[in-house]
Short mmCIF file of C-alpha atoms in Angstrom, two decimals:
data_model
loop_
_atom_site.label_atom_id
_atom_site.label_comp_id
_atom_site.label_asym_id
_atom_site.label_seq_id
_atom_site.Cartn_x
_atom_site.Cartn_y
_atom_site.Cartn_z
CA MET L 1 103.17 -21.56 -42.61
CA THR L 2 103.65 -19.68 -45.36
CA VAL L 3 107.20 -19.11 -47.03
CA GLY L 4 108.53 -16.13 -48.50
CA THR L 5 110.63 -15.59 -51.56
CA GLU L 6 113.90 -15.70 -49.54
CA ALA L 7 113.02 -16.35 -45.83
CA VAL L 8 110.39 -18.47 -43.87
CA GLU L 9 107.44 -16.77 -42.40
CA PHE L 10 105.21 -18.53 -40.17
CA LEU L 11 103.35 -17.73 -36.53
CA LEU L 12 105.14 -18.83 -33.60
CA PRO L 13 102.43 -20.30 -30.74
CA ASP L 14 103.20 -18.90 -27.51
CA GLU L 15 103.64 -22.66 -26.09
CA LEU L 16 106.75 -23.31 -28.62
CA SER L 17 108.89 -20.68 -26.82
CA ALA L 18 111.04 -22.02 -24.15
CA THR L 19 110.60 -20.08 -21.13
CA SER L 20 113.24 -21.49 -18.79
CA PRO L 21 116.51 -23.61 -19.03
CA PRO L 22 116.36 -27.39 -20.14
CA GLU L 23 117.92 -27.83 -16.57
CA ALA L 24 114.75 -26.39 -14.97
CA ARG L 25 112.70 -28.45 -16.86
CA GLY L 26 114.47 -31.90 -15.84
CA LEU L 27 116.71 -32.22 -18.77
CA ALA L 28 120.56 -32.31 -19.23
CA ARG L 29 121.99 -29.52 -21.73
CA ASP L 30 122.68 -32.32 -24.45
CA GLU L 31 119.21 -33.82 -23.84
CA VAL L 32 117.57 -30.94 -25.94
CA ARG L 33 115.94 -32.18 -28.99
CA LEU L 34 118.05 -32.21 -32.27
CA MET L 35 117.03 -31.84 -36.04
CA VAL L 36 119.05 -33.03 -38.77
CA CYS L 37 118.40 -31.94 -42.38
CA GLU L 38 120.55 -33.36 -44.79
CA ASP L 39 119.98 -34.59 -48.25
CA GLY L 40 116.43 -33.93 -48.05
CA ALA L 41 115.88 -36.39 -45.10
CA VAL L 42 114.60 -34.87 -41.65
CA THR L 43 116.02 -36.95 -38.45
CA HIS L 44 114.66 -36.46 -34.93
CA ALA L 45 117.33 -37.03 -32.11
CA ARG L 46 118.75 -35.57 -29.00
CA PHE L 47 121.83 -33.19 -29.19
CA ARG L 48 124.07 -35.38 -27.27
CA GLU L 49 123.71 -37.74 -30.59
CA LEU L 50 125.32 -35.17 -32.48
CA PRO L 51 128.46 -37.06 -33.16
CA GLY L 52 126.46 -39.76 -35.20
CA PHE L 53 125.56 -37.27 -37.79
CA LEU L 54 129.23 -35.93 -38.22
CA HIS L 55 132.02 -37.89 -39.92
CA PRO L 56 135.77 -38.26 -39.28
CA GLY L 57 137.58 -35.41 -40.67
CA ASP L 58 134.41 -32.80 -40.40
CA LEU L 59 135.66 -29.74 -38.22
CA VAL L 60 133.22 -28.21 -35.92
CA VAL L 61 134.26 -24.67 -35.54
CA VAL L 62 132.72 -22.89 -31.96
CA ASN L 63 132.50 -19.63 -30.72
CA ASN L 64 134.68 -19.22 -27.62
CA SER L 65 133.28 -15.63 -26.80
CA ALA L 66 131.70 -15.30 -23.40
CA MET L 67 128.31 -13.46 -21.98
CA VAL L 68 128.83 -10.75 -19.91
CA THR L 69 125.79 -9.34 -17.75
CA ALA L 70 125.00 -6.76 -20.02
CA ALA L 71 121.61 -5.49 -19.01
CA VAL L 72 121.57 -2.60 -16.09
CA PRO L 73 118.46 -1.29 -14.32
CA ALA L 74 118.26 2.63 -15.13
CA ARG L 75 115.67 5.56 -15.15
CA TYR L 76 115.02 7.62 -18.34
CA GLY L 77 113.43 10.79 -17.15
CA ARG L 78 110.96 9.78 -14.32
CA GLU L 79 110.36 6.18 -15.70
CA GLU L 80 112.11 3.15 -15.12
CA ALA L 81 113.87 1.36 -17.64
CA VAL L 82 116.85 -1.34 -18.62
CA LEU L 83 119.91 -0.58 -20.38
CA HIS L 84 121.53 -2.92 -22.68
CA PHE L 85 125.15 -2.56 -23.26
CA SER L 86 125.81 -3.72 -26.83
CA THR L 87 129.04 -3.08 -28.05
CA PRO L 88 132.20 -1.03 -27.06
CA LEU L 89 133.41 1.15 -29.80
CA ASP L 90 136.92 2.09 -30.41
CA ASP L 91 136.87 5.72 -29.70
CA GLY L 92 135.30 4.92 -25.92
CA ARG L 93 131.61 5.21 -26.59
CA TRP L 94 129.25 2.19 -26.12
CA VAL L 95 126.41 1.26 -28.25
CA VAL L 96 123.26 0.70 -26.14
CA GLU L 97 119.74 0.05 -26.12
CA LEU L 98 117.19 1.28 -23.76
CA ARG L 99 113.87 -0.43 -23.36
CA ASP L 100 110.94 -0.25 -20.69
CA PRO L 101 110.72 -2.88 -17.61
CA GLY L 102 108.20 -4.52 -19.71
CA GLY L 103 110.81 -4.84 -22.38
CA THR L 104 109.70 -2.84 -25.32
CA PRO L 105 112.68 -0.70 -26.87
CA TRP L 106 112.62 3.22 -26.80
CA ARG L 107 113.10 4.17 -30.53
CA GLY L 108 113.97 7.05 -32.47
CA ALA L 109 111.51 9.69 -31.82
CA ASP L 110 111.30 8.73 -28.03
CA LEU L 111 115.00 9.51 -27.84
CA GLU L 112 116.80 12.55 -27.90
CA PRO L 113 120.42 13.44 -28.30
CA GLY L 114 122.09 14.68 -25.18
CA ALA L 115 119.57 12.78 -23.00
CA HIS L 116 120.83 11.21 -19.69
CA VAL L 117 119.99 7.94 -18.63
CA ARG L 118 120.77 7.38 -14.86
CA LEU L 119 122.45 4.30 -13.75
CA ALA L 120 123.34 2.68 -10.36
CA ASP L 121 125.69 4.48 -8.12
CA GLY L 122 125.25 7.56 -9.36
CA HIS L 123 126.52 7.39 -12.80
CA SER L 124 124.83 8.40 -16.23
CA ALA L 125 124.87 7.49 -20.09
CA VAL L 126 124.71 10.23 -22.14
CA LEU L 127 122.89 9.63 -25.70
CA ARG L 128 124.77 10.71 -28.67
CA ALA L 129 123.02 9.51 -31.97
CA PRO L 130 121.41 6.78 -33.66
CA TRP L 131 124.48 4.05 -34.38
CA LEU L 132 122.98 2.78 -37.64
CA PRO L 133 120.48 4.48 -40.25
CA ASP L 134 118.26 1.30 -39.94
CA ALA L 135 118.51 0.26 -36.26
CA GLU L 136 116.99 3.22 -34.63
CA ARG L 137 116.61 1.36 -31.43
CA LEU L 138 120.49 1.65 -31.11
CA TRP L 139 122.23 4.54 -30.00
CA THR L 140 125.76 5.55 -29.22
CA ALA L 141 126.23 6.86 -25.68
CA ASP L 142 129.13 8.08 -23.44
CA ILE L 143 129.17 6.12 -20.32
CA ASP L 144 131.04 7.98 -17.02
CA THR L 145 132.51 4.97 -15.09
CA ASP L 146 134.19 1.69 -16.16
CA VAL L 147 131.73 -0.57 -17.90
CA PRO L 148 132.95 -3.80 -17.30
CA ARG L 149 133.15 -3.08 -13.69
CA LEU L 150 129.72 -1.59 -14.05
CA LEU L 151 127.91 -4.85 -15.65
CA ALA L 152 130.16 -7.27 -13.06
CA GLU L 153 128.49 -5.22 -10.30
CA ARG L 154 125.37 -4.28 -11.59
CA GLY L 155 124.45 -5.89 -14.61
CA ARG L 156 122.37 -9.25 -15.19
CA PRO L 157 121.84 -11.22 -18.58
CA ILE L 158 119.75 -9.65 -21.03
CA THR L 159 116.21 -11.32 -21.45
CA TYR L 160 113.31 -11.09 -23.49
CA SER L 161 109.52 -11.34 -22.81
CA TYR L 162 109.55 -15.19 -23.34
CA VAL L 163 111.66 -15.71 -20.36
CA ARG L 164 109.11 -15.28 -17.37
CA GLU L 165 111.90 -15.78 -14.64
CA ARG L 166 115.42 -14.30 -14.15
CA TRP L 167 118.13 -17.01 -14.31
CA SER L 168 121.88 -16.67 -12.87
CA ALA L 169 124.43 -15.83 -15.46
CA SER L 170 125.82 -19.44 -15.38
CA TYR L 171 122.67 -20.65 -17.05
CA TYR L 172 123.83 -18.17 -20.12
CA GLN L 173 127.58 -19.71 -20.66
CA THR L 174 128.74 -22.19 -22.96
CA VAL L 175 131.61 -24.63 -22.09
CA PHE L 176 133.65 -22.79 -24.71
CA GLY L 177 133.09 -19.30 -23.24
CA ARG L 178 136.66 -18.14 -22.83
CA GLU L 179 136.66 -14.44 -24.04
CA PRO L 180 134.10 -12.04 -22.12
CA GLY L 181 132.55 -9.73 -24.26
CA SER L 182 129.24 -11.16 -25.56
CA ALA L 183 126.08 -8.86 -24.91
CA GLU L 184 123.87 -12.29 -25.40
CA MET L 185 124.97 -15.40 -24.82
CA PRO L 186 126.23 -17.39 -28.38
CA SER L 187 123.28 -19.72 -27.69
CA ALA L 188 123.90 -22.36 -30.44
CA GLY L 189 127.01 -23.59 -28.06
CA ARG L 190 125.09 -23.87 -25.01
CA PRO L 191 124.08 -27.42 -25.71
CA PHE L 192 127.45 -28.84 -25.75
CA THR L 193 129.10 -30.78 -22.66
CA ASP L 194 132.39 -31.64 -21.97
CA ALA L 195 131.79 -35.42 -22.65
CA LEU L 196 130.35 -34.81 -26.00
CA VAL L 197 133.12 -32.43 -26.82
CA THR L 198 135.24 -35.64 -25.74
CA GLU L 199 133.18 -37.80 -28.05
CA LEU L 200 133.20 -36.03 -31.15
CA VAL L 201 137.04 -35.44 -30.87
CA ALA L 202 137.73 -39.22 -29.89
CA SER L 203 135.51 -39.97 -32.98
CA GLY L 204 137.95 -38.30 -35.12
CA VAL L 205 135.88 -34.84 -35.62
CA GLY L 206 138.11 -31.75 -35.58
CA LEU L 207 137.32 -28.78 -33.27
CA ALA L 208 138.18 -25.25 -33.43
CA SER L 209 137.58 -21.71 -32.42
CA ILE L 210 136.63 -18.28 -33.28
CA THR L 211 135.74 -15.22 -31.33
CA LEU L 212 132.89 -13.23 -32.16
CA HIS L 213 131.25 -10.86 -29.35
CA THR L 214 127.49 -10.65 -30.09
CA GLY L 215 125.93 -7.46 -29.92
CA VAL L 216 121.93 -7.00 -28.71
CA SER L 217 119.86 -8.91 -30.77
CA SER L 218 116.44 -7.48 -30.19
CA PRO L 219 114.90 -10.49 -31.83
CA GLU L 220 111.27 -8.77 -32.19
CA SER L 221 112.95 -6.24 -34.56
CA GLY L 222 113.80 -8.22 -37.70
CA GLU L 223 116.87 -5.59 -38.22
CA PRO L 224 119.65 -6.83 -40.17
CA PRO L 225 122.64 -7.72 -38.13
CA SER L 226 124.86 -4.98 -36.98
CA PRO L 227 128.43 -4.87 -36.99
CA GLU L 228 130.16 -7.12 -34.81
CA ARG L 229 133.85 -7.73 -33.45
CA PHE L 230 135.37 -11.05 -34.40
CA ALA L 231 138.86 -12.71 -34.66
CA VAL L 232 139.52 -15.69 -36.92
CA PRO L 233 143.02 -17.03 -35.51
CA GLU L 234 145.70 -18.67 -38.06
CA LEU L 235 144.99 -22.25 -36.64
CA THR L 236 141.43 -22.12 -37.37
CA ALA L 237 141.90 -20.84 -40.82
CA ARG L 238 144.55 -23.45 -41.40
CA LEU L 239 142.19 -26.13 -40.10
CA ALA L 240 139.10 -24.98 -41.87
CA ASN L 241 141.30 -24.84 -45.39
CA LEU L 242 142.92 -28.43 -44.60
CA THR L 243 139.13 -29.74 -43.83
CA ARG L 244 137.70 -29.07 -46.73
CA ASP L 245 141.07 -29.73 -49.02
CA ALA L 246 140.61 -33.14 -47.44
CA GLY L 247 136.96 -33.50 -48.53
CA GLY L 248 135.39 -32.89 -44.89
CA ARG L 249 132.83 -30.64 -43.90
CA VAL L 250 133.06 -27.24 -41.93
CA VAL L 251 130.17 -27.23 -39.46
CA ALA L 252 129.56 -23.91 -38.00
CA VAL L 253 128.02 -23.66 -34.39
CA GLY L 254 125.74 -20.76 -34.33
CA THR L 255 125.24 -17.69 -36.63
CA THR L 256 128.14 -16.05 -35.08
CA VAL L 257 130.74 -18.43 -36.24
CA THR L 258 129.27 -18.74 -39.74
CA ARG L 259 129.16 -14.98 -39.96
CA ALA L 260 132.96 -14.99 -38.62
CA LEU L 261 134.41 -17.53 -40.71
CA GLU L 262 132.76 -16.37 -43.94
CA SER L 263 134.24 -12.94 -43.15
CA ALA L 264 137.76 -14.04 -43.52
CA VAL L 265 137.36 -15.82 -46.69
CA GLY L 266 139.66 -14.46 -49.73
CA ALA L 267 139.33 -13.62 -52.96
CA ASP L 268 141.13 -17.24 -53.15
CA ASP L 269 138.31 -18.82 -51.47
CA LEU L 270 140.49 -19.45 -48.55
CA VAL L 271 140.05 -18.73 -45.02
CA HIS L 272 142.57 -16.11 -43.87
CA PRO L 273 143.26 -15.08 -40.32
CA VAL L 274 142.08 -11.65 -39.33
CA SER L 275 140.43 -9.70 -36.62
CA GLY L 276 138.48 -6.59 -36.58
CA TRP L 277 134.94 -5.44 -37.25
CA THR L 278 132.40 -7.37 -39.67
CA ASP L 279 129.40 -5.84 -41.20
CA LEU L 280 128.75 -9.06 -43.75
CA VAL L 281 125.27 -9.88 -44.37
CA LEU L 282 124.75 -13.35 -45.50
CA GLY L 283 121.57 -14.43 -47.31
CA GLY L 284 120.04 -16.34 -50.65
CA ASP L 285 122.14 -13.94 -52.58
CA ARG L 286 125.23 -14.25 -50.81
CA PRO L 287 125.54 -17.92 -49.54
CA THR L 288 128.34 -19.65 -47.90
CA ARG L 289 131.60 -20.30 -49.22
CA VAL L 290 133.43 -22.05 -46.74
CA VAL L 291 130.85 -23.29 -44.40
CA ASP L 292 128.81 -26.30 -45.19
CA GLY L 293 126.74 -26.93 -42.33
CA LEU L 294 125.39 -25.15 -39.31
CA ILE L 295 124.18 -26.31 -35.75
CA THR L 296 121.54 -23.69 -34.52
CA GLY L 297 118.79 -23.08 -32.36
CA TRP L 298 115.51 -21.85 -33.86
CA HIS L 299 114.86 -18.51 -34.70
CA ALA L 300 111.78 -15.77 -34.25
CA PRO L 301 109.65 -14.99 -37.32
CA GLY L 302 111.58 -12.33 -38.97
CA ALA L 303 114.64 -12.59 -37.78
CA SER L 304 117.40 -11.81 -40.20
CA HIS L 305 119.16 -14.79 -39.06
CA LEU L 306 117.00 -16.83 -41.30
CA HIS L 307 118.53 -15.18 -44.23
CA LEU L 308 121.88 -16.71 -42.96
CA LEU L 309 120.49 -20.42 -42.70
CA GLU L 310 119.81 -20.10 -46.32
CA ALA L 311 123.00 -18.98 -47.31
CA VAL L 312 124.15 -22.06 -45.37
CA ALA L 313 121.84 -24.79 -46.36
CA GLY L 314 119.45 -23.36 -49.10
CA ALA L 315 116.03 -22.09 -48.95
CA ASP L 316 114.60 -25.69 -49.43
CA VAL L 317 116.24 -27.32 -46.56
CA VAL L 318 115.30 -24.08 -44.11
CA ARG L 319 111.92 -24.40 -45.21
CA GLN L 320 111.38 -28.27 -44.83
CA ALA L 321 113.18 -27.55 -41.11
CA TYR L 322 110.66 -25.03 -39.73
CA ARG L 323 107.57 -26.87 -41.07
CA ALA L 324 108.81 -30.05 -39.19
CA ALA L 325 109.63 -27.63 -36.15
CA LEU L 326 106.40 -26.21 -35.93
CA ASP L 327 104.72 -29.82 -36.72
CA GLY L 328 106.75 -31.39 -34.15
CA GLY L 329 106.92 -29.27 -31.40
CA TYR L 330 110.38 -27.84 -30.96
CA LEU L 331 110.96 -25.33 -28.79
CA TRP L 332 112.46 -21.87 -29.74
CA HIS L 333 115.14 -19.36 -28.76
CA GLU L 334 118.12 -19.88 -26.34
CA PHE L 335 116.81 -22.40 -23.90
CA GLY L 336 115.25 -24.37 -26.75
CA ASP L 337 115.96 -27.15 -29.21
CA THR L 338 118.24 -27.37 -32.08
CA ALA L 339 119.19 -28.46 -35.44
CA LEU L 340 121.95 -29.56 -37.72
CA LEU L 341 121.16 -27.91 -41.29
CA LEU L 342 123.72 -29.44 -43.76
CA ARG L 343 124.25 -28.01 -47.74
CA SER L 344 122.37 -30.92 -49.85
CA ARG L 345 125.30 -32.73 -52.14
CA PRO L 346 124.68 -32.05 -55.96
CA GLY L 347 122.06 -34.54 -57.16
CA ALA L 348 120.81 -35.42 -53.91
CA ASN L 349 116.90 -36.13 -53.43
CA THR L 350 115.68 -33.17 -51.67
CA GLY L 351 111.93 -34.53 -51.49
CA ARG L 352 112.64 -37.38 -49.35
CA ALA L 353 109.78 -38.09 -46.59
CA VAL L 354 110.41 -36.60 -43.01
CA ALA L 355 111.77 -39.31 -41.25
#
């Protein structure tokens, strides 16, 4: 593994991609592996041991967005295709991504404004224009039918080439999912179970939620994160501020929660209730201001999420974690293993050996 100036660079062996849910591998959701990186020490555990690594007075913030079945079979010209529904826009259009059946996205020169993508039951999507200058795989489109109904009746979970079978939508939901709207599962929350949540609360760890509806990630593209809809409610903002005032840590469950919370921080360094769109991009040059730790899965080489991890825990912690994950055979992607990355305290010995 080599390390770049800002993000970790590495090659991911095929055998480290989780190709199926842990339940299909004989594990409960909370039995996936958990790596804890704190003050230079690396500890290997199971996710159900998470309460032992948090302190009374810490606050765990989760994403209550639920995944929708956002992949719909389609035809583009004479070719079979899959249309991914990413994000609804305020003017009624949708942001979509068109892929061939093998999973390769069509991009700029392969698509034309005004092109029709045929959908089930005689419906269609009309491509209008690329949504963002640096994300040519994502286009705005007019859809001639009720999209939520289309997704409920014809959609399936978005999957990528490393998942070799189709799994039902229940495998892509978290115990926190209450607000449908995510094109892909907020996967950092997947290992939580009702029993684990109860144990956290009983041990004195607070729990709060935000809503951020994830768009299409396209993990192989390495593009910066696209704008996403989010909401930080008043109660969560208040709890985050009280936690920090009392010396506790704010631990985000996933990059989605981190992005939402940091988008709600004002010039006074306090979290404020807010809703709307966020285009915040976090990284080594824009560290987090209220998030002290992050529960996360393992991200693909080149993914922009790697920069966000650095924004929370620092480049040294991320570098150490990914080196240990590769050496230790941790599994990647939404059905894989997890990590708890905590910002090092001032003066901590960051050179401690891996435990």
